[in-house]
Amino acid sequence: MRSTDDLAGIDLDPGAGTPVLDPVMLVCAHGRRDVCCAVRGRALAGDLAAEGADVWECTHLGGHRFAPTALVLPTGYAYGRLDTGGALAALKAAAGGGVDPWCCRGHTGLDPVGQLAELAVREHTGIGDATALLVDAADPSVGGDGGRPDGHLVTVRSRDGRSWTVPVTTDTTLPPRPPSCGAALEAATPLVAGTPVEH
């Protein structure tokens, strides 16, 4: 395929075609949702194409405040605030079945709490294999006023038998910030991972 015009000729039969074995990067260029995605995303996609990378512009991926954002297939990891070097590093890691932790926003198959816990374990241990970790459902932790849950405890397990518990809380101390380009300020309450504890 050389352009979007070629999409009309794709055979959508599941048995048709040849599997793509090399990693592909989908870069968000959805300008209606966020101008930064169009401006920064399209520029990144152009730079990657010039480097010979397998890259496609795509519609909204979420996390537009981190533009330019991208999704790497087949690993399923999302990245944000990418530059050309970071995007190429993510593709190189995926080609070896791995995850590049720099600018990684987490696996698309996990909820935000699980994404953060998994990335915390990767950063803590240096595990780069994209398939090495499994994330259990988060358990609410108790600690707020009146015993209300103020975070989560997440268990992350490695296929080699090790496991870690990761506390994930919400930071309510940050000042308001725009959620996207040109938007009004809104309350910022990002999730924060504590240090993983091996058990």
mmCIF file of C-alpha atoms in Angstrom:
data_model
loop_
_atom_site.group_PDB
_atom_site.id
_atom_site.type_symbol
_atom_site.label_atom_id
_atom_site.label_comp_id
_atom_site.label_asym_id
_atom_site.label_seq_id
_atom_site.Cartn_x
_atom_site.Cartn_y
_atom_site.Cartn_z
ATOM 1 C CA MET A 1 0.000 0.000 0.000
ATOM 2 C CA ARG A 2 1.188 3.424 -0.877
ATOM 3 C CA SER A 3 -1.776 5.650 0.038
ATOM 4 C CA THR A 4 -5.201 5.680 1.655
ATOM 5 C CA ASP A 5 -6.713 5.224 -1.839
ATOM 6 C CA ASP A 6 -5.400 1.656 -1.694
ATOM 7 C CA LEU A 7 -7.638 0.888 1.301
ATOM 8 C CA ALA A 8 -10.687 0.412 -0.947
ATOM 9 C CA GLY A 9 -9.020 -2.578 -2.563
ATOM 10 C CA ILE A 10 -8.259 -4.489 0.631
ATOM 11 C CA ASP A 11 -9.735 -7.987 0.845
ATOM 12 C CA LEU A 12 -11.226 -8.209 4.358
ATOM 13 C CA ASP A 13 -11.577 -12.000 4.257
ATOM 14 C CA PRO A 14 -9.695 -13.281 7.375
ATOM 15 C CA GLY A 15 -7.795 -15.815 5.252
ATOM 16 C CA ALA A 16 -6.632 -13.258 2.706
ATOM 17 C CA GLY A 17 -3.369 -11.402 2.699
ATOM 18 C CA THR A 18 -0.022 -11.958 4.351
ATOM 19 C CA PRO A 19 0.546 -11.438 8.083
ATOM 20 C CA VAL A 20 2.625 -8.378 8.943
ATOM 21 C CA LEU A 21 5.491 -9.566 11.126
ATOM 22 C CA ASP A 22 7.422 -6.312 11.495
ATOM 23 C CA PRO A 23 6.119 -3.685 13.915
ATOM 24 C CA VAL A 24 3.805 -0.944 12.687
ATOM 25 C CA MET A 25 3.327 2.424 14.374
ATOM 26 C CA LEU A 26 -0.045 4.160 14.251
ATOM 27 C CA VAL A 27 0.414 7.886 14.944
ATOM 28 C CA CYS A 28 -2.617 9.934 15.967
ATOM 29 C CA ALA A 29 -3.253 12.791 13.542
ATOM 30 C CA HIS A 30 -6.868 13.488 14.546
ATOM 31 C CA GLY A 31 -7.032 17.272 14.231
ATOM 32 C CA ARG A 32 -10.726 17.627 15.069
ATOM 33 C CA ARG A 33 -10.141 16.219 18.536
ATOM 34 C CA ASP A 34 -6.923 18.085 19.209
ATOM 35 C CA VAL A 35 -4.922 20.439 16.992
ATOM 36 C CA CYS A 36 -1.671 19.229 18.563
ATOM 37 C CA CYS A 37 -2.370 15.706 17.301
ATOM 38 C CA ALA A 38 -2.678 16.992 13.749
ATOM 39 C CA VAL A 39 0.324 19.303 13.884
ATOM 40 C CA ARG A 40 2.722 17.184 15.940
ATOM 41 C CA GLY A 41 1.378 13.784 14.930
ATOM 42 C CA ARG A 42 1.509 14.410 11.182
ATOM 43 C CA ALA A 43 5.023 15.816 11.494
ATOM 44 C CA LEU A 44 6.164 12.730 13.425
ATOM 45 C CA ALA A 45 4.558 10.374 10.904
ATOM 46 C CA GLY A 46 6.315 12.213 8.074
ATOM 47 C CA ASP A 47 9.677 12.003 9.836
ATOM 48 C CA LEU A 48 9.222 8.278 10.491
ATOM 49 C CA ALA A 49 8.215 7.595 6.887
ATOM 50 C CA ALA A 50 11.353 9.429 5.758
ATOM 51 C CA GLU A 51 13.351 7.071 8.009
ATOM 52 C CA GLY A 52 11.754 4.063 6.312
ATOM 53 C CA ALA A 53 9.566 3.075 9.283
ATOM 54 C CA ASP A 54 6.240 1.325 8.767
ATOM 55 C CA VAL A 55 3.945 4.113 9.981
ATOM 56 C CA TRP A 56 0.322 5.092 9.457
ATOM 57 C CA GLU A 57 -1.587 8.177 10.497
ATOM 58 C CA CYS A 58 -4.715 7.227 12.416
ATOM 59 C CA THR A 59 -7.662 8.708 14.249
ATOM 60 C CA HIS A 60 -7.970 9.480 17.967
ATOM 61 C CA LEU A 61 -5.949 7.219 20.276
ATOM 62 C CA GLY A 62 -6.725 9.007 23.542
ATOM 63 C CA GLY A 63 -4.258 10.839 25.732
ATOM 64 C CA HIS A 64 -4.095 13.740 23.275
ATOM 65 C CA ARG A 65 -2.507 15.954 25.949
ATOM 66 C CA PHE A 66 0.588 13.776 25.370
ATOM 67 C CA ALA A 67 0.715 14.558 21.619
ATOM 68 C CA PRO A 68 2.227 13.230 19.546
ATOM 69 C CA THR A 69 0.832 9.857 20.582
ATOM 70 C CA ALA A 70 1.184 6.495 18.906
ATOM 71 C CA LEU A 71 0.256 2.828 19.182
ATOM 72 C CA VAL A 72 2.749 0.107 18.296
ATOM 73 C CA LEU A 73 1.468 -3.137 16.825
ATOM 74 C CA PRO A 74 1.603 -6.038 17.433
ATOM 75 C CA THR A 75 2.689 -5.394 21.037
ATOM 76 C CA GLY A 76 -0.249 -3.064 21.801
ATOM 77 C CA TYR A 77 1.742 -0.487 23.780
ATOM 78 C CA ALA A 78 0.836 3.202 23.577
ATOM 79 C CA TYR A 79 3.422 5.985 23.613
ATOM 80 C CA GLY A 80 3.200 9.729 24.125
ATOM 81 C CA ARG A 81 5.283 12.910 23.806
ATOM 82 C CA LEU A 82 7.262 11.150 21.129
ATOM 83 C CA ASP A 83 10.025 12.542 19.012
ATOM 84 C CA THR A 84 11.497 10.750 16.013
ATOM 85 C CA GLY A 85 14.256 9.073 18.013
ATOM 86 C CA GLY A 86 11.853 7.860 20.677
ATOM 87 C CA ALA A 87 9.433 6.508 18.090
ATOM 88 C CA LEU A 88 12.196 4.638 16.281
ATOM 89 C CA ALA A 89 13.376 3.198 19.619
ATOM 90 C CA ALA A 90 9.831 1.982 20.360
ATOM 91 C CA LEU A 91 9.660 0.290 16.950
ATOM 92 C CA LYS A 92 13.082 -1.286 17.437
ATOM 93 C CA ALA A 93 12.040 -2.641 20.850
ATOM 94 C CA ALA A 94 8.819 -4.050 19.377
ATOM 95 C CA ALA A 95 10.767 -5.744 16.584
ATOM 96 C CA GLY A 96 12.517 -7.739 19.294
ATOM 97 C CA GLY A 97 9.266 -8.434 21.164
ATOM 98 C CA GLY A 98 9.951 -5.752 23.734
ATOM 99 C CA VAL A 99 8.765 -2.480 25.218
ATOM 100 C CA ASP A 100 10.778 0.737 25.307
ATOM 101 C CA PRO A 101 9.888 2.297 28.681
ATOM 102 C CA TRP A 102 10.796 5.817 27.533
ATOM 103 C CA CYS A 103 7.572 7.681 26.667
ATOM 104 C CA CYS A 104 5.527 4.487 27.115
ATOM 105 C CA ARG A 105 1.996 5.104 28.401
ATOM 106 C CA GLY A 106 1.053 1.468 28.926
ATOM 107 C CA HIS A 107 -0.625 -1.493 27.306
ATOM 108 C CA THR A 108 -3.967 -0.820 25.642
ATOM 109 C CA GLY A 109 -5.433 -4.012 27.109
ATOM 110 C CA LEU A 110 -5.152 -2.694 30.671
ATOM 111 C CA ASP A 111 -7.093 -0.044 32.576
ATOM 112 C CA PRO A 112 -5.162 3.090 33.648
ATOM 113 C CA VAL A 113 -4.349 1.713 37.124
ATOM 114 C CA GLY A 114 -3.046 -1.545 35.652
ATOM 115 C CA GLN A 115 -1.063 0.281 32.979
ATOM 116 C CA LEU A 116 0.719 2.382 35.569
ATOM 117 C CA ALA A 117 1.444 -0.587 37.849
ATOM 118 C CA GLU A 118 2.880 -2.635 34.990
ATOM 119 C CA LEU A 119 5.118 0.235 33.868
ATOM 120 C CA ALA A 120 6.296 0.737 37.467
ATOM 121 C CA VAL A 121 7.410 -2.893 37.620
ATOM 122 C CA ARG A 122 9.147 -2.588 34.255
ATOM 123 C CA GLU A 123 11.012 0.506 35.439
ATOM 124 C CA HIS A 124 11.864 -1.111 38.797
ATOM 125 C CA THR A 125 13.125 -4.392 37.330
ATOM 126 C CA GLY A 126 14.252 -3.569 33.799
ATOM 127 C CA ILE A 127 11.960 -6.245 32.320
ATOM 128 C CA GLY A 128 11.550 -5.364 28.654
ATOM 129 C CA ASP A 129 9.808 -8.438 27.200
ATOM 130 C CA ALA A 130 6.345 -7.318 26.070
ATOM 131 C CA THR A 131 4.747 -10.625 27.100
ATOM 132 C CA ALA A 132 6.593 -11.164 30.407
ATOM 133 C CA LEU A 133 4.128 -9.510 32.812
ATOM 134 C CA LEU A 134 0.537 -10.209 33.796
ATOM 135 C CA VAL A 135 -1.542 -7.704 35.768
ATOM 136 C CA ASP A 136 -4.239 -8.790 38.221
ATOM 137 C CA ALA A 137 -7.367 -6.718 38.851
ATOM 138 C CA ALA A 138 -6.668 -3.834 41.234
ATOM 139 C CA ASP A 139 -7.824 -4.032 44.852
ATOM 140 C CA PRO A 140 -8.922 -0.786 46.546
ATOM 141 C CA SER A 141 -6.621 0.195 49.393
ATOM 142 C CA VAL A 142 -7.836 1.929 52.554
ATOM 143 C CA GLY A 143 -6.242 5.015 53.956
ATOM 144 C CA GLY A 144 -8.304 8.132 53.326
ATOM 145 C CA ASP A 145 -10.456 10.027 55.820
ATOM 146 C CA GLY A 146 -13.015 7.777 57.469
ATOM 147 C CA GLY A 147 -11.434 4.661 55.986
ATOM 148 C CA ARG A 148 -12.403 5.526 52.417
ATOM 149 C CA PRO A 149 -10.275 3.976 49.664
ATOM 150 C CA ASP A 150 -7.670 6.457 48.441
ATOM 151 C CA GLY A 151 -5.905 4.253 45.935
ATOM 152 C CA HIS A 152 -5.358 0.740 44.699
ATOM 153 C CA LEU A 153 -2.997 -2.141 45.299
ATOM 154 C CA VAL A 154 -2.133 -3.932 42.087
ATOM 155 C CA THR A 155 -0.411 -7.301 41.795
ATOM 156 C CA VAL A 156 1.862 -7.677 38.804
ATOM 157 C CA ARG A 157 3.135 -11.184 38.079
ATOM 158 C CA SER A 158 6.028 -12.283 35.909
ATOM 159 C CA ARG A 159 5.832 -15.446 33.867
ATOM 160 C CA ASP A 160 9.034 -16.571 35.663
ATOM 161 C CA GLY A 161 7.131 -16.821 38.982
ATOM 162 C CA ARG A 162 8.035 -13.501 40.608
ATOM 163 C CA SER A 163 5.329 -11.038 41.659
ATOM 164 C CA TRP A 164 5.083 -7.492 42.979
ATOM 165 C CA THR A 165 2.471 -5.364 44.711
ATOM 166 C CA VAL A 166 2.278 -1.790 43.439
ATOM 167 C CA PRO A 167 0.375 0.967 45.273
ATOM 168 C CA VAL A 168 -1.359 3.378 42.888
ATOM 169 C CA THR A 169 -2.846 6.615 44.211
ATOM 170 C CA THR A 170 -4.284 9.837 42.814
ATOM 171 C CA ASP A 171 -2.254 13.052 43.114
ATOM 172 C CA THR A 172 -4.593 15.929 43.989
ATOM 173 C CA THR A 173 -1.842 18.503 44.606
ATOM 174 C CA LEU A 174 -1.226 19.650 41.030
ATOM 175 C CA PRO A 175 -2.574 22.958 39.719
ATOM 176 C CA PRO A 176 -5.189 22.955 36.937
ATOM 177 C CA ARG A 177 -3.937 22.448 33.380
ATOM 178 C CA PRO A 178 -5.488 22.318 29.898
ATOM 179 C CA PRO A 179 -6.507 18.782 28.915
ATOM 180 C CA SER A 180 -5.685 19.525 25.265
ATOM 181 C CA CYS A 181 -4.384 22.277 22.981
ATOM 182 C CA GLY A 182 -6.209 25.572 23.521
ATOM 183 C CA ALA A 183 -8.638 24.123 26.092
ATOM 184 C CA ALA A 184 -9.608 25.812 29.360
ATOM 185 C CA LEU A 185 -7.812 24.806 32.541
ATOM 186 C CA GLU A 186 -9.231 21.786 34.357
ATOM 187 C CA ALA A 187 -8.375 20.012 37.591
ATOM 188 C CA ALA A 188 -5.424 17.659 37.180
ATOM 189 C CA THR A 189 -5.530 14.432 39.183
ATOM 190 C CA PRO A 190 -2.983 12.031 37.674
ATOM 191 C CA LEU A 191 -2.376 8.531 38.961
ATOM 192 C CA VAL A 192 0.958 7.920 40.703
ATOM 193 C CA ALA A 193 2.627 4.556 41.266
ATOM 194 C CA GLY A 194 4.611 3.818 44.397
ATOM 195 C CA THR A 195 7.614 1.514 44.585
ATOM 196 C CA PRO A 196 6.816 -2.096 43.638
ATOM 197 C CA VAL A 197 7.294 -4.551 46.507
ATOM 198 C CA GLU A 198 8.364 -8.055 45.523
ATOM 199 C CA HIS A 199 6.741 -10.955 47.360
#
